[in-house]
Coordinates of C-alpha atoms (C1' of nucleotides) in Angstrom, one line a residue:
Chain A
X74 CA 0.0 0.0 0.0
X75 CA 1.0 3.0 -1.0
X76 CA 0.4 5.4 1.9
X77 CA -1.3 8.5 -0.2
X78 CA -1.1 10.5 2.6
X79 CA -4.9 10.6 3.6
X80 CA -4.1 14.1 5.1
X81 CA -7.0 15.2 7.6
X82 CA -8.4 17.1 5.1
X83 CA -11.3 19.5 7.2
X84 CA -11.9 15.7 9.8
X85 CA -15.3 15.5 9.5
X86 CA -15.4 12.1 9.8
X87 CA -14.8 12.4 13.6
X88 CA -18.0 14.2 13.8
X89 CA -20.1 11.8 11.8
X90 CA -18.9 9.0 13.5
X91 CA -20.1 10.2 16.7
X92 CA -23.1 10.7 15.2
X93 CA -23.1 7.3 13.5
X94 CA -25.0 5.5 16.0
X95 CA -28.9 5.0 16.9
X96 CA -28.4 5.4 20.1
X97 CA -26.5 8.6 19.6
X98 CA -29.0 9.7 17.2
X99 CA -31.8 9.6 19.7
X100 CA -29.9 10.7 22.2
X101 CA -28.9 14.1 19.9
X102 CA -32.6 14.2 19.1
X103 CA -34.2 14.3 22.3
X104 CA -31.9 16.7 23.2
X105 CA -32.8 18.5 20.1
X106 CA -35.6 20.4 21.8
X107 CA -33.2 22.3 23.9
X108 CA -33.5 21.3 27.0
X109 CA -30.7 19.1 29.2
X110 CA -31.4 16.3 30.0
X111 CA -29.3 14.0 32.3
X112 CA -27.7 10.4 31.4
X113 CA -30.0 8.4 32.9
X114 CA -33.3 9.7 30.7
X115 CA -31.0 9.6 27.8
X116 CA -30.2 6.2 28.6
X117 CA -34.2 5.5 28.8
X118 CA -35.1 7.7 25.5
X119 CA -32.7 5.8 23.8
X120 CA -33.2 2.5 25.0
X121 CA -29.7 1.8 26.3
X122 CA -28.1 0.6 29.4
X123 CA -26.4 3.2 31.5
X124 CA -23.1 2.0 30.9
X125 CA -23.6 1.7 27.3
X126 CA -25.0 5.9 27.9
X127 CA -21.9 6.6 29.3
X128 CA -19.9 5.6 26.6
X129 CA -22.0 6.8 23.9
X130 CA -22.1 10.4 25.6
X131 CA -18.7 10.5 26.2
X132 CA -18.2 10.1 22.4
X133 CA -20.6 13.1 21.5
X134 CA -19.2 15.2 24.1
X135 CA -15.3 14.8 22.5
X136 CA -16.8 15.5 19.4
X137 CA -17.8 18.7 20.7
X138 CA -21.7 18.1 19.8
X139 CA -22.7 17.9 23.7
X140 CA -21.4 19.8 26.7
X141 CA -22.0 19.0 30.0
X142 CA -23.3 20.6 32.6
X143 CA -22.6 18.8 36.2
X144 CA -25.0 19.7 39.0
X145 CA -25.2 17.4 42.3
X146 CA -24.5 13.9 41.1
X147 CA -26.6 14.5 37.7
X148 CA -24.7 15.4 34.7
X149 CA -26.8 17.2 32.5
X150 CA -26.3 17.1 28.8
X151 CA -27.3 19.1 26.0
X152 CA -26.5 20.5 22.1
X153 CA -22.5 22.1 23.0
X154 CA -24.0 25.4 20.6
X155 CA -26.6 26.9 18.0
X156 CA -24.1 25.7 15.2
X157 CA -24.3 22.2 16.1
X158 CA -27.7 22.7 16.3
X159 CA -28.3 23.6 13.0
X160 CA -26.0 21.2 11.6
X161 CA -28.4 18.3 13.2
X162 CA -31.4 20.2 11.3
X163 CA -29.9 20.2 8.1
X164 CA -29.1 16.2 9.2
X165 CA -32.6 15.6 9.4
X166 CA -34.0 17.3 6.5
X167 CA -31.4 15.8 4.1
X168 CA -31.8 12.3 6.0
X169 CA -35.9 13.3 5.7
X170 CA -35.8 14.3 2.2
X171 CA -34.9 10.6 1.0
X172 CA -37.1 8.2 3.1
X173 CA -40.7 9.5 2.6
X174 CA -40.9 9.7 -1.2
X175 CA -40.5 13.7 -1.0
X176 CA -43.1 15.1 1.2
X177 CA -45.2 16.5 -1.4
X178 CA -43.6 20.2 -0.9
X179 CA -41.3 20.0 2.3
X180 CA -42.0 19.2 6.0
X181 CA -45.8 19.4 7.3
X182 CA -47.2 22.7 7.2
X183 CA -46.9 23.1 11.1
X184 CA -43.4 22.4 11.4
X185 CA -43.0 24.8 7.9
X186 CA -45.0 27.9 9.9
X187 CA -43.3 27.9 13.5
X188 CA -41.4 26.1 15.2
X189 CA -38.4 25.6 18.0
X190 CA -34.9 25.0 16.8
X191 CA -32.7 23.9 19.2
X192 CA -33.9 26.5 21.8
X193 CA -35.1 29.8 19.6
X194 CA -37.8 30.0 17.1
X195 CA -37.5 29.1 13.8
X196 CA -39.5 28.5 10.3
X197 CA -41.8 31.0 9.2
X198 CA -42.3 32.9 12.5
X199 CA -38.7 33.2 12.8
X200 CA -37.9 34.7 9.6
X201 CA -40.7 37.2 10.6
X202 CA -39.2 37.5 13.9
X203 CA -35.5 38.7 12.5
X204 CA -37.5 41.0 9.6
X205 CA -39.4 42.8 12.0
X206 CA -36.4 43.7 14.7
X207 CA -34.7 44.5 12.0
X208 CA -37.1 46.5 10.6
X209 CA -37.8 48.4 13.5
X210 CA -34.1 48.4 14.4
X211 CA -34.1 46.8 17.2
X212 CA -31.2 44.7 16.2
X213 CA -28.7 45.8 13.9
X214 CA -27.0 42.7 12.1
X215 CA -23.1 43.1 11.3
X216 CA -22.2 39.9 9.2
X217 CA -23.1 36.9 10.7
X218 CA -23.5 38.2 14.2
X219 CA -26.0 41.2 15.6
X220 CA -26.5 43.3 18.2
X221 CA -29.3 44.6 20.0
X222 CA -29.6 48.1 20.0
X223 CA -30.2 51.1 22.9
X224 CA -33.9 50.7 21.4
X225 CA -33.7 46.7 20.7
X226 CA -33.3 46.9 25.3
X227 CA -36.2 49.7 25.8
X228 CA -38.4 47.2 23.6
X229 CA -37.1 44.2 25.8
X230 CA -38.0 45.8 29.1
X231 CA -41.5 46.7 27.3
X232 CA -41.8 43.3 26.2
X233 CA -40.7 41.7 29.4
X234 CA -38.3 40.2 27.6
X235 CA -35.7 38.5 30.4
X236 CA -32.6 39.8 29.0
X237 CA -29.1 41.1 30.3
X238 CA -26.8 41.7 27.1
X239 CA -23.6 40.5 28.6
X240 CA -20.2 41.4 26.2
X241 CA -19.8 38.7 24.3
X242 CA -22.0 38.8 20.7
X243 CA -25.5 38.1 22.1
X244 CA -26.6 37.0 18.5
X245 CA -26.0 35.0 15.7
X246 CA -27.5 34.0 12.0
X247 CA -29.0 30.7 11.8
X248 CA -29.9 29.1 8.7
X249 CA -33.6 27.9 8.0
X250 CA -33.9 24.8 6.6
X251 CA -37.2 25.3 5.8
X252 CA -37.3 29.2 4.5
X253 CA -33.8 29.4 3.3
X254 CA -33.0 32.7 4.8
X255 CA -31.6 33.1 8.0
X256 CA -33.7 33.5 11.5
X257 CA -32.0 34.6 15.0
X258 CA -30.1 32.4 17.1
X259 CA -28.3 32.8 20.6
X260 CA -29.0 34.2 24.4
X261 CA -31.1 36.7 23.3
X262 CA -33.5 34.7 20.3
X263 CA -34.1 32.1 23.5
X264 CA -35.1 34.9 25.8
X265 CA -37.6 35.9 23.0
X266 CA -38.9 31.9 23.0
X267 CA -39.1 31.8 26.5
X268 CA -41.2 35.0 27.3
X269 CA -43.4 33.8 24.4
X270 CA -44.3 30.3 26.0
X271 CA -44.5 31.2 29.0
X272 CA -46.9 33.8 28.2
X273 CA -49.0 31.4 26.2
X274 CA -48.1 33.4 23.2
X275 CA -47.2 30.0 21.7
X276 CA -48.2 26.4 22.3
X277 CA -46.9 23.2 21.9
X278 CA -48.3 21.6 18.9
X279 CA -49.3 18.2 18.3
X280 CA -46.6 17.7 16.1
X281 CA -43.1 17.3 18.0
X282 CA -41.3 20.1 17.8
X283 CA -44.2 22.3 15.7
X284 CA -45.3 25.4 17.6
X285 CA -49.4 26.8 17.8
X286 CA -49.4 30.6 17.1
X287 CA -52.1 31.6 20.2
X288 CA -53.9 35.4 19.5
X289 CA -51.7 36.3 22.3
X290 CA -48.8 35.4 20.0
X291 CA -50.5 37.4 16.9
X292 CA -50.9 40.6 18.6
X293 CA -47.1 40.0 19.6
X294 CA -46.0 39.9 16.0
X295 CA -48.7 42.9 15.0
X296 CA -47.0 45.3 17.6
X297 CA -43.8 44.5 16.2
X298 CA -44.8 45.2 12.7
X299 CA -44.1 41.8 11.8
X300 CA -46.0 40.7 8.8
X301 CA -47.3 36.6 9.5
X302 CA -47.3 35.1 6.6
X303 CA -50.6 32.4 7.5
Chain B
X131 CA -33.1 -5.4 27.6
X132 CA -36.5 -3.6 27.6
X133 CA -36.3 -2.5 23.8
X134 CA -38.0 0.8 24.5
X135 CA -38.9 1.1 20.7
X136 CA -36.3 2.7 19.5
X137 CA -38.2 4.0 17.2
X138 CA -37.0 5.4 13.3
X139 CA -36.7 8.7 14.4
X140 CA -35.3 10.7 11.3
X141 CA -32.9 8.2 10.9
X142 CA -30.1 10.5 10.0
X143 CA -27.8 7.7 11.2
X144 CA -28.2 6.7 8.3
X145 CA -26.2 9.1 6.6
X146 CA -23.7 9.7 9.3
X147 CA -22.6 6.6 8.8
X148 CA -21.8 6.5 5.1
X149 CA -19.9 9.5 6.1
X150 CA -17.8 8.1 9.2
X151 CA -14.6 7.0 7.7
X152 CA -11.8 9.0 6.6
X153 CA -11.5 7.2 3.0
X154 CA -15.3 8.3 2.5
X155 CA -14.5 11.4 3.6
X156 CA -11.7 12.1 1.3
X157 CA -13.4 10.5 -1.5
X158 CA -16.4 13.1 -0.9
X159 CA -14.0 16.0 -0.2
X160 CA -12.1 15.2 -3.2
X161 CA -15.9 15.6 -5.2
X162 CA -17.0 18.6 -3.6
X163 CA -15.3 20.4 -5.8
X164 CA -18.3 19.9 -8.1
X165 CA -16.4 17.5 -11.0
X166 CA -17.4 13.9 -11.4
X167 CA -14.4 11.6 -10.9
X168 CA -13.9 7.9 -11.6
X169 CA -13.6 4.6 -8.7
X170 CA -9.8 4.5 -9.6
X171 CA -9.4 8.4 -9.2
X172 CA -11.7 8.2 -6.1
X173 CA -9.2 5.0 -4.7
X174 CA -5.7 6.2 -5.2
X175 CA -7.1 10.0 -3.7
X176 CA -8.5 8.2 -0.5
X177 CA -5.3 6.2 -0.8
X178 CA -7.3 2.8 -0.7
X179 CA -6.8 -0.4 -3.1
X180 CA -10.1 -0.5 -6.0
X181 CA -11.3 -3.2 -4.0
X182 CA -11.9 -0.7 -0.7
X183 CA -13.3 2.2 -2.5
X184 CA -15.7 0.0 -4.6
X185 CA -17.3 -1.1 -1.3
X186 CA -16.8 2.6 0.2
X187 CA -18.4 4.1 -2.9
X188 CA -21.4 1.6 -2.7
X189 CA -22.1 3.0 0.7
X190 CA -22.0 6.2 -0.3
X191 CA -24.1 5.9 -3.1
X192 CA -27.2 3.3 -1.3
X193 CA -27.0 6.4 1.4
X194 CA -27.9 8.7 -1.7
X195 CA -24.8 11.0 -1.0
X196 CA -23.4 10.2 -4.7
X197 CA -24.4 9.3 -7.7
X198 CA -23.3 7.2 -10.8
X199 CA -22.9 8.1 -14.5
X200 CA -21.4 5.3 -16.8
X201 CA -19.6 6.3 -19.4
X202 CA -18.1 2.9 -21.1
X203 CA -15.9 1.1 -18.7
X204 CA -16.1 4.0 -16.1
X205 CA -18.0 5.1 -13.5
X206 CA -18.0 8.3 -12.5
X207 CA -19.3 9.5 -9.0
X208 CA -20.5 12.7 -8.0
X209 CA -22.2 14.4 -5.4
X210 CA -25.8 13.1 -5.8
X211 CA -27.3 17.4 -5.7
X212 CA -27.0 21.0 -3.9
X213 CA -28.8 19.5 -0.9
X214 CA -26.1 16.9 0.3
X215 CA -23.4 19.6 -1.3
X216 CA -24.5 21.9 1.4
X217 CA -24.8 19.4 4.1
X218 CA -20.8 18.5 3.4
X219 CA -20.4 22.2 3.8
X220 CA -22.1 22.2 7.0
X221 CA -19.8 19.7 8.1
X222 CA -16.8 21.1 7.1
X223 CA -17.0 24.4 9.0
X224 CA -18.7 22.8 12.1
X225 CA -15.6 20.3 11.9
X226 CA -12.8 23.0 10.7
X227 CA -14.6 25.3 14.4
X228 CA -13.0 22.5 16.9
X229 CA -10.1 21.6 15.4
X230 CA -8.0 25.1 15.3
X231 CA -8.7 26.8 18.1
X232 CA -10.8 28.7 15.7
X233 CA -9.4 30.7 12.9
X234 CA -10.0 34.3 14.0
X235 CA -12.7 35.5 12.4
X236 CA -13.7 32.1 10.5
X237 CA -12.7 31.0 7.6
X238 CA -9.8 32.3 5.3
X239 CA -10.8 35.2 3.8
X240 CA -10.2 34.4 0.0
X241 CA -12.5 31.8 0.8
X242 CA -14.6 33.9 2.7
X243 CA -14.8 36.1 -0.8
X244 CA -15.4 33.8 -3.0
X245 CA -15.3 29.8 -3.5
X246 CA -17.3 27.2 -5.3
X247 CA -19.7 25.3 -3.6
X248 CA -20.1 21.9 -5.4
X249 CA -20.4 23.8 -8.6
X250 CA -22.2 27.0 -8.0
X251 CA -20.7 30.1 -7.0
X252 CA -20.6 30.8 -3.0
X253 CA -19.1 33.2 -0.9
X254 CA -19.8 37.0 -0.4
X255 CA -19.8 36.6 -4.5
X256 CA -22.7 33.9 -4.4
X257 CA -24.4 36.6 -2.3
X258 CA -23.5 39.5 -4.8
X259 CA -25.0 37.9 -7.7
X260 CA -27.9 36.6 -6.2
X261 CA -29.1 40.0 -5.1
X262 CA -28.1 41.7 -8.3
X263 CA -30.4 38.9 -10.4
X264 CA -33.1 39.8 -7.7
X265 CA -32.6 43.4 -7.9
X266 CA -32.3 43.5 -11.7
X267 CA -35.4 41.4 -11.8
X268 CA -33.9 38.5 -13.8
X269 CA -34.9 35.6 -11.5
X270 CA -37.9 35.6 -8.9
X271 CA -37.7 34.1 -5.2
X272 CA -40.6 31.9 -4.6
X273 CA -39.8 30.5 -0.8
X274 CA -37.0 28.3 -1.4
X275 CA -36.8 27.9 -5.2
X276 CA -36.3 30.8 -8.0
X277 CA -36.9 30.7 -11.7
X278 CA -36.2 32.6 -14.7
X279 CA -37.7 35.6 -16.1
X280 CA -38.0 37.0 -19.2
X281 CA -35.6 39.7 -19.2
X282 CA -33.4 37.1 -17.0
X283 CA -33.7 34.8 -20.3
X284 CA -32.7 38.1 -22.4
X285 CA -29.7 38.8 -19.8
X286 CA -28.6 34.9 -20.5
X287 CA -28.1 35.7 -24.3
X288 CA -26.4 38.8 -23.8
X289 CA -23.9 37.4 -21.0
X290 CA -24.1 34.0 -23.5
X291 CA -24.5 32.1 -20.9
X292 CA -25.8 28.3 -22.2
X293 CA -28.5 27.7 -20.3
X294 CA -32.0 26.4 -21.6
X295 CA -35.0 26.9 -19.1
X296 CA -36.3 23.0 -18.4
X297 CA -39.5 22.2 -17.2
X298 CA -38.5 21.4 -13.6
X299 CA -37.4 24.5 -11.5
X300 CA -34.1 25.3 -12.2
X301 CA -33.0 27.6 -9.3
X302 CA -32.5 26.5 -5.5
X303 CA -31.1 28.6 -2.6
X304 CA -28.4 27.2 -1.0
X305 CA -27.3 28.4 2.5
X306 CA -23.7 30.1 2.5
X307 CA -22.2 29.2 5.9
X308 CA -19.7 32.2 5.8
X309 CA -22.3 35.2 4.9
X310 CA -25.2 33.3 7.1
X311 CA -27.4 34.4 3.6
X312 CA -28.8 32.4 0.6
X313 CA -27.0 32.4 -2.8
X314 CA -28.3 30.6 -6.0
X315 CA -27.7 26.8 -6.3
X316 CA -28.7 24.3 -9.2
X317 CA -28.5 24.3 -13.0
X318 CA -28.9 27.6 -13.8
X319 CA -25.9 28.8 -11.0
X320 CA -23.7 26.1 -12.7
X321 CA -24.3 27.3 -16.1
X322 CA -22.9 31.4 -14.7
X323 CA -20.1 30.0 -12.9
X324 CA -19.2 28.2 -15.8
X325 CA -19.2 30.8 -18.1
X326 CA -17.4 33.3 -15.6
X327 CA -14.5 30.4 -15.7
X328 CA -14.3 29.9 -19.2
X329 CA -14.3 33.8 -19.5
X330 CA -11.4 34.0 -17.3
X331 CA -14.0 36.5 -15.0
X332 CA -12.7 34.6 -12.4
X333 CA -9.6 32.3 -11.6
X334 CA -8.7 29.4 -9.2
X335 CA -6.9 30.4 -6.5
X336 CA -3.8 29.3 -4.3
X337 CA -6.4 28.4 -1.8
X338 CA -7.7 24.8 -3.0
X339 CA -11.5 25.9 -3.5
X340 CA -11.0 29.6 -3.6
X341 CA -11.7 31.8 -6.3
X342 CA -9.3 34.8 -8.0
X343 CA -11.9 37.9 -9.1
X344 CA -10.6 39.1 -12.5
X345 CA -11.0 42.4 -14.0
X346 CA -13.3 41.0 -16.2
X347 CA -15.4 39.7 -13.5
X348 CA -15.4 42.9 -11.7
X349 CA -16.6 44.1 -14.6
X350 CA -19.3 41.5 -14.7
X351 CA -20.6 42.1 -11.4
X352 CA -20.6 46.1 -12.5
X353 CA -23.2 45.7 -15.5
X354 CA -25.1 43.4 -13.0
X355 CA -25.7 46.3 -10.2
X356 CA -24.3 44.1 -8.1
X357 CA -21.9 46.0 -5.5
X358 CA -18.6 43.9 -4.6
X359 CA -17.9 44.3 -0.6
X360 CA -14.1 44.0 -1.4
Chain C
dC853 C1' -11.2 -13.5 -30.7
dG854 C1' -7.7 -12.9 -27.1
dG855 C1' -5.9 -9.3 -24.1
dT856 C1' -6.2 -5.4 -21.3
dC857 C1' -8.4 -2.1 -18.4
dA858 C1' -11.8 -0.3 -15.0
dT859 C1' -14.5 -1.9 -11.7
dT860 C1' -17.0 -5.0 -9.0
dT861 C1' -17.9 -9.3 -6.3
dC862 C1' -16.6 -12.8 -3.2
dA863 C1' -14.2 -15.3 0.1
dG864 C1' -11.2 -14.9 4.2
dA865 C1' -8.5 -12.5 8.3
dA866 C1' -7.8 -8.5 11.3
dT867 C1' -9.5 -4.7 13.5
dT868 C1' -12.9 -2.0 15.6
dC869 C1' -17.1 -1.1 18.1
dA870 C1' -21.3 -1.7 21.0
dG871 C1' -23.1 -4.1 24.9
dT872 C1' -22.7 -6.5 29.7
dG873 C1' -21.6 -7.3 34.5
dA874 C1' -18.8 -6.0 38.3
dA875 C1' -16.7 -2.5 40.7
dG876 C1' -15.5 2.5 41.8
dC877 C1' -16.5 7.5 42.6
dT878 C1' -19.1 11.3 44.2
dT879 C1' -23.2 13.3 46.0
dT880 C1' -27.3 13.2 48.8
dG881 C1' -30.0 12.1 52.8
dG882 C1' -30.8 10.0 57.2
Chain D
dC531 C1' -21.0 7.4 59.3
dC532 C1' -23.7 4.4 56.4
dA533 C1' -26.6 3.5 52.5
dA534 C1' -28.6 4.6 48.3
dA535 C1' -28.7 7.2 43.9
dG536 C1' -26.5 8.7 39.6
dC537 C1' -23.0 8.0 36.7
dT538 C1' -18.7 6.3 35.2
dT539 C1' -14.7 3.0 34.5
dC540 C1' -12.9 -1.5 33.5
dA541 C1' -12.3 -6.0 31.4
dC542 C1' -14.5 -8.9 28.4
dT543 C1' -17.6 -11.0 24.7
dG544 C1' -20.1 -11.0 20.4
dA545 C1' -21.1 -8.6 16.3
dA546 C1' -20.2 -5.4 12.7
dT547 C1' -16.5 -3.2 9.5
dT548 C1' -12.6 -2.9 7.0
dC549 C1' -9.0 -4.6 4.3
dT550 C1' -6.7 -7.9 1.1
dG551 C1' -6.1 -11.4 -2.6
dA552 C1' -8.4 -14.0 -6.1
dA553 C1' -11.8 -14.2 -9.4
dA554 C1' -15.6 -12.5 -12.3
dT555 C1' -17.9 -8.9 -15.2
dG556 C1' -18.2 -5.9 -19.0
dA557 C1' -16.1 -2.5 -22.3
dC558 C1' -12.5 -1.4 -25.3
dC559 C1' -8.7 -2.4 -28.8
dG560 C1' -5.8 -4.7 -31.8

DNA sequence: CGGTCATTTCAGAATTCAGTGAAGCTTTGG
DNA sequence: CCAAAGCTTCACTGAATTCTGAAATGACCG
C-alpha cells in the first residue's frame, strides 16, 4: 500500500462517527428540543443501558456536539451550541428528504409555519421575527452576528423580555432549513422563546417540535410590525 | 433489555454513517469540488486499493450521498445534488470550528470572498449575484426555489451564458455558511459559474476551493448592479 | 477473438465497536 | 458514618466493519 497520505483534510469524519450511531442519534434528538437532560433519561429515551449511555455520551461530548453541565450527582447534557444545532437540522431534513418519497412540498405545514430550533424560534415565524427587529431596528446585524440596539433593550423591558446583554456577541444568523434565509439564534433569540411560551403566546403543537401561534402570539408579532405570513 | 422502541426517528444515522470513515471522507471532499471523478481516481485520492473504495463508494451511493454516471468502462461519481453539497459544507465548517482553536474570524478570507460550492458560486460573490439577479429582476424568489424571467432569459443571451430553461425548477437557494445568507444553487448557477471560468471573469486560486476575481469579473458584477464588498 | 483495463464481487483474516456485569467514585440524605 | 442514587470506568464477549487477494464482469482495442 502505498500510503497516499490521507491528510486530515477538514476531519469531519470524527463528527459523523459520533453521530453514527442509533443510540446517539436519539440521544442528539431528544436533546434537540433544547432542553438538558441528564444520562439516565437519555439512557431510557434511547433504550440503552447506563453503561452503554456513558460511553456513547462521552463520544458526542469529545466530538464537541454535547457539553456537560454537572449539578449534584446528575450530569446534565445538551447540544454544545446553535451551530451544532443547525447542523443536526440540516441532518434531518437531508436524511428526511430521502425516506418518505419527498413530502409532497417539504415538512408538514406546522413544522414549515413555526417552530423551536434547538432552543429559539425558527421556520416561518422566525424569519418574521429577524425581519421585524430588523425593521424596526431593534437589532442591527453586522455579518453573521447582531446586536441589539439602545432601542432593541427599551423594547425588551417593554416586552418583558428576560434579558441582560452580557459582552460577548449576544446573537448569531441561523440558517432555515425550511425558509432558506436566516432566522436569529443565541441568548437573546431564546429569551424571546421563553417569554413567548411562557406567556401562552405560543403552544406546543401536536406535532413534536411544531409550535401553535395563540392570539396572544399574533398581537405579539402585530405590535412588532411583523407581517405573519398564514 | 426492555427494547424501549427505538423508534425510526429521522434516521439521520443513516447518513452519518456512510460519512464516518476517513477514506469516504476524502473521497467526498475530493468531489465537492463539483467534477465527477472515476472509482480509480476516487481510490488512489482516498489512498485505498479499487477493492476498498468499490465497497466505500457503494455506501455512499445506497446512502444517496453520490451518484453514478457510466460512461463505457467508467464510472463516474458525483455528489448526488446541492442539498447533500450543502450538508458537506455544514460539516466542514462545524468540523474545521474544533479543530484550530478557531481561525480568528472564521474561515480564510479568499474563501470567505469567493469559493465554489459543489459547482455553483458561494461566498460574499454567491451573495452578490444573487441579489443583483433579484434586484435586476432576472430571477424571482418563490420561498425556497427561484426561476427565470424574461428579461433574465434576455440577460442569458447577452452574457451567452448556455442555459435552456427546463421544465423542472431550475434555481435553489443554497445556505452560504460564511455570509449566514442564501445564494443561488442548481443548473442555472452552474451554467454562470461556468461561463465566468471559461471567461477568465474569475480564476482558481492558491487556496484549493477559492476563487481569483478578475478584472473581467469585476466588470461582470458592475453591469449586473451588483456591488462587490471588497 | 484474445488481451487489457476499470471496476466489481466474493471469500477470508484482522480490526474496531457496541453491549454487559462488576466495581468504583461522588453526592445526597438520614 | 452508612446507605442509596446517579454516573462512570474497567475487562471482556459477540457482532459489525474494513482490508486484502483471487476471481468475475463488462467495455474497449488490436
Amino acid at each position: 500500500m502505498v500510503a497516499v497520505e490521507r491528510s486530515a483534510q477538514s476531519g469531519f469524519s470524527r463528527l459523523t462517527e459520533a453521530l453514527s450511531d442509533p443510540a446517539r442519534e436519539a440521544m442528539v434528538s431528544a436533546l434537540f428540543g433544547g432542553k438538558a437532560l441528564p444520562a439516565g433519561e437519555l439512557a431510557s429515551l434511547a433504550g440503552v443501558s447506563p453503561q452503554s449511555a456513558s460511553a456513547h455520551l462521552q463520544k458526542l461530548t469529545e466530538a464537541r456536539l454535547l457539553s456537560v453541565l454537572q449539578q449534584g450527582r446528575f450530569r446534565y447534557y445538551r447540544i454544545a451550541d446553535d451551530e451544532v444545532a443547525g447542523l443536526i437540522e440540516n441532518l434531518v431534513n437531508v436524511a428526511a428528504r430521502g425516506n418518505q418519497a419527498e413530502r409532497a412540498r417539504g415538512l408538514p405545514t406546522p413544522l414549515r409555519q413555526s417552530r423551536t430550533c434547538y432552543c429559539h424560534l425558527a421556520g416561518q415565524l422566525g424569519v418574521a421575527l429577524r425581519d421585524g427587529l430588523v425593521g424596526r431596528e431593534l437589532i442591527v446585524l453586522h455579518g453573521r452576528q447582531a446586536s441589539l440596539t439602545e432601542q432593541g433593550l427599551a423594547w425588551c423591558r417593554a416586552e418583558a423580555i428576560d434579558f441582560k446583554p452580557g459582552r460577548d456577541p449576544h446573537m448569531r444568523l441561523c440558517n432555515d432549513w425550511t425558509e432558506r434565509v436566516p432566522h436569529l439564534a443565541g441568548p437573546f433569540a431564546n429569551a424571546i422563546l421563553k417569554r413567548l411560551i411562557e406567556t401562552h403566546a405560543l403552544a406546543p403543537h401536536r406535532v413534536p417540535r411544531a409550535l401553535r401561534l395563540m392570539p396572544k402570539g399574533r398581537a405579539f408579532f402585530e405590535r412588532l410590525g411583523a407581517p405573519i405570513p398564514f
